[in-house]
CSV table of C-alpha atoms in Angstrom, one decimal:
chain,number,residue,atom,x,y,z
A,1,UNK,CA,-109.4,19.2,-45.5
A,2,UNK,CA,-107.2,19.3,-42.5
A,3,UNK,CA,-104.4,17.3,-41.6
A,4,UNK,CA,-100.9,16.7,-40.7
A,5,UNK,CA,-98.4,15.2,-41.9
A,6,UNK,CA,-95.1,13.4,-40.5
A,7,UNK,CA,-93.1,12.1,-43.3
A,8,UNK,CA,-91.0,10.0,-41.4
A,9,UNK,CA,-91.7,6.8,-39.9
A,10,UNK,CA,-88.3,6.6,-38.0
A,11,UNK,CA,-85.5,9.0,-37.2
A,12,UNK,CA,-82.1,7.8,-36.0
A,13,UNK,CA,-79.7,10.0,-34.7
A,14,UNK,CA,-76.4,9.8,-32.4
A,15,UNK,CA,-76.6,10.9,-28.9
A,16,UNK,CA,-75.3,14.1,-28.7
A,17,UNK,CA,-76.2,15.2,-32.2
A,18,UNK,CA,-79.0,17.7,-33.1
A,19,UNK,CA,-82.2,16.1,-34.1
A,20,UNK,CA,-85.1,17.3,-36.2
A,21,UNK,CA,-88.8,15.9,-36.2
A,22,UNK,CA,-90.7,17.2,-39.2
A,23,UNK,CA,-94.2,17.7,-38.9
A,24,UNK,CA,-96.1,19.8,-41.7
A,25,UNK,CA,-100.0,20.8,-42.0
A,26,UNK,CA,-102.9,21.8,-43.6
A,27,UNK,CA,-105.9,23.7,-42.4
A,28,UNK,CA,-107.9,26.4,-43.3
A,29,UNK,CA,-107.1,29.0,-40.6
A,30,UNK,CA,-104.2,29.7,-37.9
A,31,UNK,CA,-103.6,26.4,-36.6
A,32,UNK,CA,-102.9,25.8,-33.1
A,33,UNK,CA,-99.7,23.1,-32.9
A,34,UNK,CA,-98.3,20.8,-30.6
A,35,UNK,CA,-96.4,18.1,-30.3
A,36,UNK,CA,-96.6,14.9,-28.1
A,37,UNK,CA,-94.2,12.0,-27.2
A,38,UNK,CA,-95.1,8.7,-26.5
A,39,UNK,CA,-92.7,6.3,-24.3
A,40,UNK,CA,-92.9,2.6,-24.6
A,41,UNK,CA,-96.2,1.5,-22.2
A,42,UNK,CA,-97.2,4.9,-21.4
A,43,UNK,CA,-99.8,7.6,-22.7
A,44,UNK,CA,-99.1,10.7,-24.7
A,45,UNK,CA,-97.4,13.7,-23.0
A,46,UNK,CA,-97.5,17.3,-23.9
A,47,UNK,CA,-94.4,18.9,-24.7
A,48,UNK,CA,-94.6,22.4,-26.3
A,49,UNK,CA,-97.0,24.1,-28.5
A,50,UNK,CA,-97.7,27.3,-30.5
A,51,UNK,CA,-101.3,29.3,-30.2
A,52,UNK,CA,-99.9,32.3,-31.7
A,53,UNK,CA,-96.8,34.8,-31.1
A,54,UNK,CA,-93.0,34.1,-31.3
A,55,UNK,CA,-92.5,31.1,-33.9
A,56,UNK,CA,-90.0,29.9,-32.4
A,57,UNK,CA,-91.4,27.7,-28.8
A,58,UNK,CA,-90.1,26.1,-26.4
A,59,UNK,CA,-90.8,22.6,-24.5
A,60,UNK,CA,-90.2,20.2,-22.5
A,61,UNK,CA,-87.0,18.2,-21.7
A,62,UNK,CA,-85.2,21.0,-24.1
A,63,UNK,CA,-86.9,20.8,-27.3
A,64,UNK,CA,-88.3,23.3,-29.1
A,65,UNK,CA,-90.6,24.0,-32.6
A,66,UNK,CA,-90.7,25.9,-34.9
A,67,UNK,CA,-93.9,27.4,-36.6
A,68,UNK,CA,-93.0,28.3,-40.0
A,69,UNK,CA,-96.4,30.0,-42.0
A,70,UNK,CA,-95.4,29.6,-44.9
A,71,UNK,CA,-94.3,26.1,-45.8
A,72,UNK,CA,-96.9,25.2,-43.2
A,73,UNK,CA,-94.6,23.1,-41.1
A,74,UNK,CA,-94.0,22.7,-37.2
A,75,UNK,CA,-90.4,20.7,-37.0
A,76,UNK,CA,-89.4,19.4,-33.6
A,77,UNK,CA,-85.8,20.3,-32.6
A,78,UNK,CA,-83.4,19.7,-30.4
A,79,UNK,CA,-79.5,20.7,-30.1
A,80,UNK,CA,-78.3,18.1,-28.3
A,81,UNK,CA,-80.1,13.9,-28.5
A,82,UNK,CA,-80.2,12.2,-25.4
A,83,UNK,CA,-80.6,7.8,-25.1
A,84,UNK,CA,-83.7,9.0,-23.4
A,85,UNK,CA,-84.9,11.0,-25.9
A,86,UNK,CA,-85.7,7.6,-27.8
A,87,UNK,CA,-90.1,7.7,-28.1
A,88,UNK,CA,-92.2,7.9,-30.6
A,89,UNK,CA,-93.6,11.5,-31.2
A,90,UNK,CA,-96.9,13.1,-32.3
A,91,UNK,CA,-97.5,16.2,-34.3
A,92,UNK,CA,-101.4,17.5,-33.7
A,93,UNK,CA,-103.2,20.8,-34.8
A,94,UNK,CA,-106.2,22.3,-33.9
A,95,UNK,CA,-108.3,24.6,-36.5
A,96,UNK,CA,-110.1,26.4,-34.6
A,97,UNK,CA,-112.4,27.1,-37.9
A,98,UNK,CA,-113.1,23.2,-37.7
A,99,UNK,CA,-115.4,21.2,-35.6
A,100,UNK,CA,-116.8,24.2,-34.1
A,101,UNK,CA,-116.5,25.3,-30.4
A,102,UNK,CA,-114.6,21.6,-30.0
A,103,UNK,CA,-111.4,20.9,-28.6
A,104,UNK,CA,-110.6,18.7,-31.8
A,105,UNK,CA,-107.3,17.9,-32.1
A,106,UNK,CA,-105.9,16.2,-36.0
A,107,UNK,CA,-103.0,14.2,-35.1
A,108,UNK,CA,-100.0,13.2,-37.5
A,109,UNK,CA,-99.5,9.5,-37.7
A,110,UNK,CA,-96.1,9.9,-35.5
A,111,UNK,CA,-92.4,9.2,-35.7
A,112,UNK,CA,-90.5,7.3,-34.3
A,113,UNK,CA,-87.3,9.1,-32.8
A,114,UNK,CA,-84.4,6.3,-32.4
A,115,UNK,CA,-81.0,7.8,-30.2
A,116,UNK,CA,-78.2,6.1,-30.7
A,117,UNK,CA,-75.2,5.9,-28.1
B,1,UNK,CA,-101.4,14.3,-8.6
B,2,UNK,CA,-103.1,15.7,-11.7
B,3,UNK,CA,-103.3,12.6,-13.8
B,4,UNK,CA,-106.0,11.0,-16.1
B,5,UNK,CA,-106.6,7.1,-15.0
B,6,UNK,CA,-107.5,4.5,-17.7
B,7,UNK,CA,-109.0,0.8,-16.5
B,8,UNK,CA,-108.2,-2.0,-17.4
B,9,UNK,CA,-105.1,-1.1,-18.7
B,10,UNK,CA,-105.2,-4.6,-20.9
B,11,UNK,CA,-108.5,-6.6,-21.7
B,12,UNK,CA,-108.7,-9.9,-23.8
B,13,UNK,CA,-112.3,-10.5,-24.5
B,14,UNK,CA,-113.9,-12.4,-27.0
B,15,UNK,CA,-116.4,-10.8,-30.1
B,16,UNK,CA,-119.8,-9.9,-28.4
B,17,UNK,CA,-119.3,-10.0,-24.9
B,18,UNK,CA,-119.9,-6.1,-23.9
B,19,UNK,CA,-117.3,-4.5,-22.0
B,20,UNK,CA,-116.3,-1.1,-20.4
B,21,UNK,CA,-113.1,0.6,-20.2
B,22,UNK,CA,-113.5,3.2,-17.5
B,23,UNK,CA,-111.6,7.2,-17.5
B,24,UNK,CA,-111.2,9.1,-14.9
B,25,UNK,CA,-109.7,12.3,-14.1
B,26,UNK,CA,-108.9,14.6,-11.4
B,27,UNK,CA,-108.0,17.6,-12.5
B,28,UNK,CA,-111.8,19.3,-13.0
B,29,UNK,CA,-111.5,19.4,-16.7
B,30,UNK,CA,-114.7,20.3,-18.2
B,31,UNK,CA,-112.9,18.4,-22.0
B,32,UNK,CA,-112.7,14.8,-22.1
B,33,UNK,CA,-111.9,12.6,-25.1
B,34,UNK,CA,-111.1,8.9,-26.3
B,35,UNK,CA,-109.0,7.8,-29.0
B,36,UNK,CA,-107.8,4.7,-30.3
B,37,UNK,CA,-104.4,4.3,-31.7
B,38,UNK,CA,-103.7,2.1,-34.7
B,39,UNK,CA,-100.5,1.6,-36.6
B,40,UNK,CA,-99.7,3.8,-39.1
B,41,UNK,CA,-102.8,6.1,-38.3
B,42,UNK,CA,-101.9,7.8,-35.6
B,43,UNK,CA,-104.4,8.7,-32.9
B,44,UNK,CA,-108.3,9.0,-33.7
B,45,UNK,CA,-110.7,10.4,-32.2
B,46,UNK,CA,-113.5,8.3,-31.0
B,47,UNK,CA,-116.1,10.3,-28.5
B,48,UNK,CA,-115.6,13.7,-26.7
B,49,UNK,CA,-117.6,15.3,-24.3
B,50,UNK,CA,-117.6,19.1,-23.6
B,51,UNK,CA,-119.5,19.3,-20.3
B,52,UNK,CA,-121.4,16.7,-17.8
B,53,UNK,CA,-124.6,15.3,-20.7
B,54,UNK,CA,-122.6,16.5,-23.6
B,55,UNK,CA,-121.1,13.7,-25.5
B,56,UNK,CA,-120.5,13.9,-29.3
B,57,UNK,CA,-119.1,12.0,-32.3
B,58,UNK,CA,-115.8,11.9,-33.4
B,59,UNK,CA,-114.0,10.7,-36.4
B,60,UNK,CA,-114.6,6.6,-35.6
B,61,UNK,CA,-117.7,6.4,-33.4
B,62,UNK,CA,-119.2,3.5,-35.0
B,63,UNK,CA,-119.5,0.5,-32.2
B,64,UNK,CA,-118.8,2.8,-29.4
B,65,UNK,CA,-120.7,4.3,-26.8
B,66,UNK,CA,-119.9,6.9,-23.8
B,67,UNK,CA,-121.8,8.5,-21.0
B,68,UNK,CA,-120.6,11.4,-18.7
B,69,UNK,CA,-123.0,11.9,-15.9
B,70,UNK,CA,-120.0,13.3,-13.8
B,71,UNK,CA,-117.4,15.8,-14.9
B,72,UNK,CA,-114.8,12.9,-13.7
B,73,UNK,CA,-115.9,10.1,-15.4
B,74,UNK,CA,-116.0,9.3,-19.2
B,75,UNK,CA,-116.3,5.4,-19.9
B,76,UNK,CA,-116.0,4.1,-22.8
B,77,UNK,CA,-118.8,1.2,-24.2
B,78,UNK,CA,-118.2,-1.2,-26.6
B,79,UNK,CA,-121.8,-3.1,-26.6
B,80,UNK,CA,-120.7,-5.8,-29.0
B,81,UNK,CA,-116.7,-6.0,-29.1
B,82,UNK,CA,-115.6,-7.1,-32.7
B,83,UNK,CA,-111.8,-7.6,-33.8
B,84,UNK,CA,-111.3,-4.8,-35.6
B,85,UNK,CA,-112.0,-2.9,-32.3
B,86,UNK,CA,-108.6,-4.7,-31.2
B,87,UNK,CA,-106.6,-1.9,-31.0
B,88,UNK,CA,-104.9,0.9,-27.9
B,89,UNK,CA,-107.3,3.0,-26.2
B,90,UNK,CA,-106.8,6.3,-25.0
B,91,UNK,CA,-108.7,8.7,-22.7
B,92,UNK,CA,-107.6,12.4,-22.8
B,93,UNK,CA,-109.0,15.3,-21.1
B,94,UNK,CA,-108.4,19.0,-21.2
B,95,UNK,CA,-109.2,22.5,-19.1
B,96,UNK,CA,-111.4,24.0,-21.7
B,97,UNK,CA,-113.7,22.2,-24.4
B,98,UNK,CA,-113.1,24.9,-27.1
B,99,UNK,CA,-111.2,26.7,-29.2
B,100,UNK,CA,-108.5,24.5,-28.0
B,101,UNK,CA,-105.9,26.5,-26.3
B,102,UNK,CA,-104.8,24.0,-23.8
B,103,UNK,CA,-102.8,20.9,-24.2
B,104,UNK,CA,-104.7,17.3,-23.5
B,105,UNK,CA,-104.0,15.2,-20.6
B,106,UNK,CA,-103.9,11.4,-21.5
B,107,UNK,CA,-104.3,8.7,-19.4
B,108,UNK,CA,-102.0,5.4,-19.7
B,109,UNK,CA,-104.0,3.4,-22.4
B,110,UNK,CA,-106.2,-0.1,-22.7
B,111,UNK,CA,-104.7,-2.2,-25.1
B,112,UNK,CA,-108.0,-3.9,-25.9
B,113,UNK,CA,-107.6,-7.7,-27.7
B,114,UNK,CA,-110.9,-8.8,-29.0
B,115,UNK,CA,-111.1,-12.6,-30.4
């Protein structure tokens, strides 16, 4: 069956440090992949995604992801945390051998992303 | 501004009174969607739509209804609201209705409260 998996609830991390979002799937073809981040109030915005090519994408706002085939993961990065950073974040893929011709998107159950001053 | 619009953006209603929570987008997007948010679910989806008539199922369609009789619009029906339809409502759209290539647009949400 497909689905994705975030295994943390809540990441905290100190402004300035690097910070990792892990997001791992399961589906039966190439996935597509992308992530999403949530701010307080507000709806979901896209920030990167992979289709196909270089594993290693990059985003919005200076994160990057990066598809990994064979552990089947997709882990948010970024060098340097900002305050503002601070969201909650979605993981979602797309099978494109699943729900047909659809635009059906699986999404992780999110993480929260908590930067420190 | 390319943006998908979501209203109300809060409802308080009480079980049984039918309401409808409205989606609208500007950006020609043949793709629309809804989703409800839950905690510790993540987001589900409810309804999509593929084209203007097209409307499918998604994962949680039960007590839901939609309608798109213009590419722009995609409202969302709940005929007989109960509480365990209390939860955060999201409208998405996208350019293309499949294989998926392109990222979805969401709007701002309904945080729907039924009694």
């Amino acid at each position: 069956a497909q689905s994705v998996a975030q295994p943390e609830d809540q990441v905290n991390v100190a402004e300035g440090n690097p910070l990792t979002v892990k997001c791992t799937y399961s589906v039966s073809g190439n996935p597509y992949l992308f992530w999403y981040v949530q701010y307080p109030n507000r709806g979901l915005q896209f920030l990167l995604k992979y289709i196909t090519g270089d594993n290693l994408v990059k985003g919005s706002y200076g994160f990057e992801a990066e598809f990994n085939k064979s552990q089947t993961s997709f882990h948010l990065k970024k060098p340097s945390a900002l305050v503002s950073d601070s969201a909650l974040y979605f993981c979602a893929v797309r099978d494109p051998l699943y729900g047909g011709a659809t635009n059906k998107l699986i999404f992780g159950t999110g993480t929260l992303l908590a930067v420190q001053p | 501004e390319a943006q998908v619009t979501q209203n109300p953006r809060y409802l308080i209603t009480v079980t049984g009174k039918k309401l409808t929570v409205t989606c609208s987008q500007n950006m020609n997007h043949e793709y629309m969607s809804w989703y409800r948010q839950d905690p510790g679910l993540g987001l589900r989806q409810i309804y999509y739509s593929m084209n203007v008539e097209v409307t499918d199922k998604g994962d949680v369609p039960e007590g839901y209804k939609v309608s798109r009789k213009e590419k722009r619009n995609f409202p969302l029906i709940l005929e007989s609201p109960s509480p365990n339809q209390t939860s955060l409502y999201f409208c998405a759209s996208s350019l293309d209705p499949g294989p998926g290539l392109h990222e979805q647009y969401f709007g701002p949400g309904t945080r729907l409260t039924v009694t």
